[in-house]
């Protein structure tokens, strides 16, 4: 994360297919971004089945524009990946780079990380280096997370460091219920990261940008 709020992110994931339902739903991966100030680069994508790797061919990666929103003039784009040889017992591997070329709000960064809310998370590791000072809010009712913070001022440059590790497998989605129903936020496992620590400051900054 740069001091102006612009950031680059590398995301790497492995997903194991355990049953027929997940085989159908996980065989395609969708990534969306805004063409004006965001960029996504697929670094590697493949299916691993019975010890053999099946790379995602470029012909199976589609990057196209979506219909514009009535709320603004941003051009939304969608990347659709189709994984080959997706069978029960196969593992889907995806690594990509996301770049936000200009921040949505100047000198501002925020993100929230959920663990086990949408899929069974066996393990997770998140590392953030930021030239912006960051505040964190940890909601860990099951004591599943290890969170470490650090500050490095060597060389005259401020760098805030944060690592988050999931220590045990976790799954929190309710069964036979709508996705966002009876479970309250305080019962999920998540970490919120933000360069601001109060809503008043955020509201003032956002309203100035909105008026502009």
Short mmCIF file of C-alpha atoms in Angstrom, two decimals:
data_model
loop_
_atom_site.label_atom_id
_atom_site.label_comp_id
_atom_site.label_asym_id
_atom_site.label_seq_id
_atom_site.Cartn_x
_atom_site.Cartn_y
_atom_site.Cartn_z
CA UNK A 1 0.00 0.00 0.00
CA UNK A 2 1.49 3.33 -1.05
CA UNK A 3 1.16 6.54 0.95
CA UNK A 4 -1.50 7.85 -1.48
CA UNK A 5 -3.69 4.75 -1.00
CA UNK A 6 -2.82 3.04 -4.28
CA UNK A 7 -2.01 -0.64 -3.78
CA UNK A 8 -0.98 -3.87 -5.47
CA UNK A 9 -2.20 -7.27 -4.31
CA UNK A 10 -1.14 -10.83 -5.10
CA UNK A 11 -3.78 -13.45 -4.34
CA UNK A 12 -2.97 -17.16 -4.39
CA UNK A 13 -5.51 -19.87 -3.65
CA UNK A 14 -5.91 -23.64 -3.84
CA UNK A 15 -9.41 -25.14 -3.78
CA UNK A 16 -10.02 -28.85 -3.34
CA UNK A 17 -13.17 -30.31 -4.90
CA UNK A 18 -14.86 -32.54 -2.32
CA UNK A 19 -18.21 -33.39 -3.97
CA UNK A 20 -20.31 -33.01 -7.12
CA UNK A 21 -21.98 -29.79 -5.96
CA UNK A 22 -18.65 -28.04 -5.49
CA UNK A 23 -17.36 -29.50 -8.76
CA UNK A 24 -20.10 -27.71 -10.65
CA UNK A 25 -19.87 -24.39 -8.81
CA UNK A 26 -16.06 -24.13 -8.66
CA UNK A 27 -15.22 -25.09 -12.24
CA UNK A 28 -15.54 -21.43 -13.29
CA UNK A 29 -13.93 -18.45 -11.57
CA UNK A 30 -15.17 -14.88 -12.05
CA UNK A 31 -13.10 -11.76 -11.35
CA UNK A 32 -14.45 -8.25 -11.85
CA UNK A 33 -12.67 -4.92 -12.03
CA UNK A 34 -13.12 -1.33 -13.19
CA UNK A 35 -11.26 -0.53 -16.37
CA UNK A 36 -10.56 3.10 -15.44
CA UNK A 37 -8.43 2.56 -12.33
CA UNK A 38 -7.98 -1.19 -11.81
CA UNK A 39 -6.02 -3.95 -13.50
CA UNK A 40 -5.94 -7.75 -13.11
CA UNK A 41 -3.22 -10.01 -14.45
CA UNK A 42 -3.61 -13.80 -14.32
CA UNK A 43 -0.21 -15.17 -13.26
CA UNK A 44 -1.04 -18.88 -13.14
CA UNK A 45 -4.16 -21.04 -13.26
CA UNK A 46 -4.35 -24.82 -13.39
CA UNK A 47 -6.17 -27.96 -12.29
CA UNK A 48 -4.22 -30.66 -10.45
CA UNK A 49 -5.78 -34.13 -10.71
CA UNK A 50 -4.18 -37.41 -9.68
CA UNK A 51 -0.76 -35.80 -9.60
CA UNK A 52 -1.01 -34.32 -13.12
CA UNK A 53 -1.32 -30.60 -13.89
CA UNK A 54 -3.74 -29.19 -16.47
CA UNK A 55 -2.97 -25.48 -17.10
CA UNK A 56 -5.83 -23.16 -18.02
CA UNK A 57 -5.33 -22.34 -21.69
CA UNK A 58 -5.60 -18.71 -22.77
CA UNK A 59 -8.61 -19.69 -24.88
CA UNK A 60 -10.41 -20.55 -21.61
CA UNK A 61 -9.88 -17.05 -20.16
CA UNK A 62 -12.42 -14.45 -21.25
CA UNK A 63 -12.03 -10.74 -20.43
CA UNK A 64 -14.98 -8.67 -21.56
CA UNK A 65 -16.84 -5.47 -20.68
CA UNK A 66 -20.13 -5.53 -18.77
CA UNK A 67 -23.15 -3.28 -19.13
CA UNK A 68 -22.52 0.12 -17.54
CA UNK A 69 -24.16 0.90 -14.21
CA UNK A 70 -26.89 3.52 -14.09
CA UNK A 71 -25.13 5.00 -11.05
CA UNK A 72 -22.05 6.22 -12.90
CA UNK A 73 -19.75 6.07 -15.90
CA UNK A 74 -17.13 3.51 -14.85
CA UNK A 75 -16.56 0.70 -17.31
CA UNK A 76 -16.82 -2.63 -15.50
CA UNK A 77 -15.02 -5.66 -16.90
CA UNK A 78 -15.25 -9.35 -16.07
CA UNK A 79 -12.65 -12.09 -16.33
CA UNK A 80 -14.07 -15.60 -16.58
CA UNK A 81 -11.78 -18.61 -16.20
CA UNK A 82 -12.87 -22.15 -17.07
CA UNK A 83 -10.76 -24.79 -15.31
CA UNK A 84 -10.17 -28.03 -17.26
CA UNK A 85 -10.52 -31.57 -15.90
CA UNK A 86 -12.47 -30.59 -12.78
CA UNK A 87 -13.32 -33.81 -10.96
CA UNK A 88 -14.07 -34.77 -7.37
CA UNK A 89 -10.64 -34.94 -5.73
CA UNK A 90 -9.01 -32.38 -8.03
CA UNK A 91 -7.37 -29.17 -6.80
CA UNK A 92 -7.86 -25.80 -8.51
CA UNK A 93 -4.91 -23.41 -8.28
CA UNK A 94 -5.15 -19.69 -9.10
CA UNK A 95 -2.64 -16.89 -8.69
CA UNK A 96 -3.28 -13.36 -9.94
CA UNK A 97 -2.17 -9.77 -9.42
CA UNK A 98 -4.63 -6.96 -8.75
CA UNK A 99 -3.52 -3.34 -9.16
CA UNK A 100 -5.50 -0.30 -8.10
CA UNK A 101 -3.88 2.41 -10.21
CA UNK A 102 -5.61 5.32 -8.47
CA UNK A 103 -7.21 5.16 -5.01
CA UNK A 104 -10.98 5.54 -4.67
CA UNK A 105 -10.24 8.10 -1.93
CA UNK A 106 -6.91 9.91 -1.77
CA UNK A 107 -4.61 8.74 1.04
CA UNK A 108 -7.10 6.08 2.10
CA UNK A 109 -7.01 2.28 2.20
CA UNK A 110 -9.30 -0.32 3.76
CA UNK A 111 -10.11 -4.01 3.41
CA UNK A 112 -11.82 -6.77 5.38
CA UNK A 113 -10.80 -10.43 5.47
CA UNK A 114 -13.28 -13.19 6.33
CA UNK A 115 -12.23 -16.71 7.30
CA UNK A 116 -14.69 -19.54 6.66
CA UNK A 117 -17.68 -17.36 5.86
CA UNK A 118 -18.14 -18.52 2.28
CA UNK A 119 -16.03 -21.69 1.99
CA UNK A 120 -14.31 -24.14 4.28
CA UNK A 121 -10.92 -22.50 4.91
CA UNK A 122 -8.30 -25.08 5.82
CA UNK A 123 -5.61 -22.43 6.23
CA UNK A 124 -4.89 -18.83 5.26
CA UNK A 125 -1.96 -16.41 5.35
CA UNK A 126 -2.27 -12.69 4.69
CA UNK A 127 0.63 -10.24 4.64
CA UNK A 128 0.32 -6.47 4.23
CA UNK A 129 3.09 -3.89 3.87
CA UNK A 130 1.84 -0.31 3.95
CA UNK A 131 3.37 3.15 3.80
CA UNK A 132 0.11 4.37 5.36
CA UNK A 133 -0.39 3.79 9.11
CA UNK A 134 -3.18 1.23 9.45
CA UNK A 135 -5.67 0.46 12.22
CA UNK A 136 -7.05 -3.03 12.70
CA UNK A 137 -10.20 -4.46 14.27
CA UNK A 138 -10.10 -8.20 14.98
CA UNK A 139 -13.26 -10.26 15.53
CA UNK A 140 -12.09 -13.73 16.54
CA UNK A 141 -14.73 -15.40 18.76
CA UNK A 142 -13.25 -18.90 18.32
CA UNK A 143 -9.61 -17.83 18.83
CA UNK A 144 -8.59 -19.09 15.40
CA UNK A 145 -6.29 -16.28 14.31
CA UNK A 146 -2.71 -15.24 14.94
CA UNK A 147 -2.23 -11.52 14.21
CA UNK A 148 1.13 -9.72 14.29
CA UNK A 149 1.83 -6.02 13.72
CA UNK A 150 5.17 -4.29 13.14
CA UNK A 151 6.55 -0.87 12.18
CA UNK A 152 9.81 -0.38 10.27
CA UNK A 153 11.24 3.15 10.06
CA UNK A 154 14.71 2.17 8.86
CA UNK A 155 16.05 4.15 5.94
CA UNK A 156 13.73 7.06 6.70
CA UNK A 157 10.71 5.26 5.22
CA UNK A 158 7.68 4.29 7.31
CA UNK A 159 6.38 0.79 6.59
CA UNK A 160 3.56 -0.76 8.61
CA UNK A 161 3.52 -4.56 8.54
CA UNK A 162 0.65 -6.91 9.32
CA UNK A 163 0.41 -10.70 9.10
CA UNK A 164 -2.74 -12.76 9.73
CA UNK A 165 -2.71 -16.55 9.95
CA UNK A 166 -5.64 -18.93 10.30
CA UNK A 167 -4.51 -21.58 12.80
CA UNK A 168 -7.38 -24.08 12.42
CA UNK A 169 -9.89 -24.96 9.67
CA UNK A 170 -13.07 -22.91 9.84
CA UNK A 171 -16.52 -22.90 8.19
CA UNK A 172 -19.30 -20.57 9.34
CA UNK A 173 -21.92 -20.44 6.62
CA UNK A 174 -25.39 -21.51 7.76
CA UNK A 175 -26.93 -24.54 6.08
CA UNK A 176 -30.32 -24.23 4.31
CA UNK A 177 -30.41 -20.50 5.06
CA UNK A 178 -29.91 -17.43 2.87
CA UNK A 179 -26.29 -16.38 2.71
CA UNK A 180 -26.71 -13.30 4.90
CA UNK A 181 -29.37 -14.29 7.40
CA UNK A 182 -29.40 -15.28 11.03
CA UNK A 183 -25.67 -15.14 11.90
CA UNK A 184 -24.59 -11.73 13.23
CA UNK A 185 -21.26 -10.11 12.36
CA UNK A 186 -19.93 -10.64 15.89
CA UNK A 187 -20.15 -14.42 15.37
CA UNK A 188 -18.03 -14.50 12.20
CA UNK A 189 -14.22 -14.56 12.11
CA UNK A 190 -12.84 -11.47 10.39
CA UNK A 191 -10.19 -8.74 10.45
CA UNK A 192 -10.88 -5.18 9.31
CA UNK A 193 -7.98 -2.99 8.20
CA UNK A 194 -8.29 0.76 7.61
CA UNK A 195 -6.14 3.87 7.44
CA UNK A 196 -8.88 5.74 9.37
CA UNK A 197 -10.15 4.87 12.83
CA UNK A 198 -13.42 6.83 12.97
CA UNK A 199 -16.48 7.21 10.74
CA UNK A 200 -16.58 11.01 10.99
CA UNK A 201 -13.22 11.37 9.28
CA UNK A 202 -14.22 8.89 6.58
CA UNK A 203 -17.60 10.57 5.97
CA UNK A 204 -15.99 14.00 5.63
CA UNK A 205 -13.41 12.71 3.14
CA UNK A 206 -15.98 10.78 1.11
CA UNK A 207 -18.47 13.68 0.98
CA UNK A 208 -15.77 16.03 -0.34
CA UNK A 209 -14.92 13.56 -3.11
CA UNK A 210 -18.63 12.99 -3.87
CA UNK A 211 -19.34 16.71 -4.16
CA UNK A 212 -16.35 17.12 -6.46
#
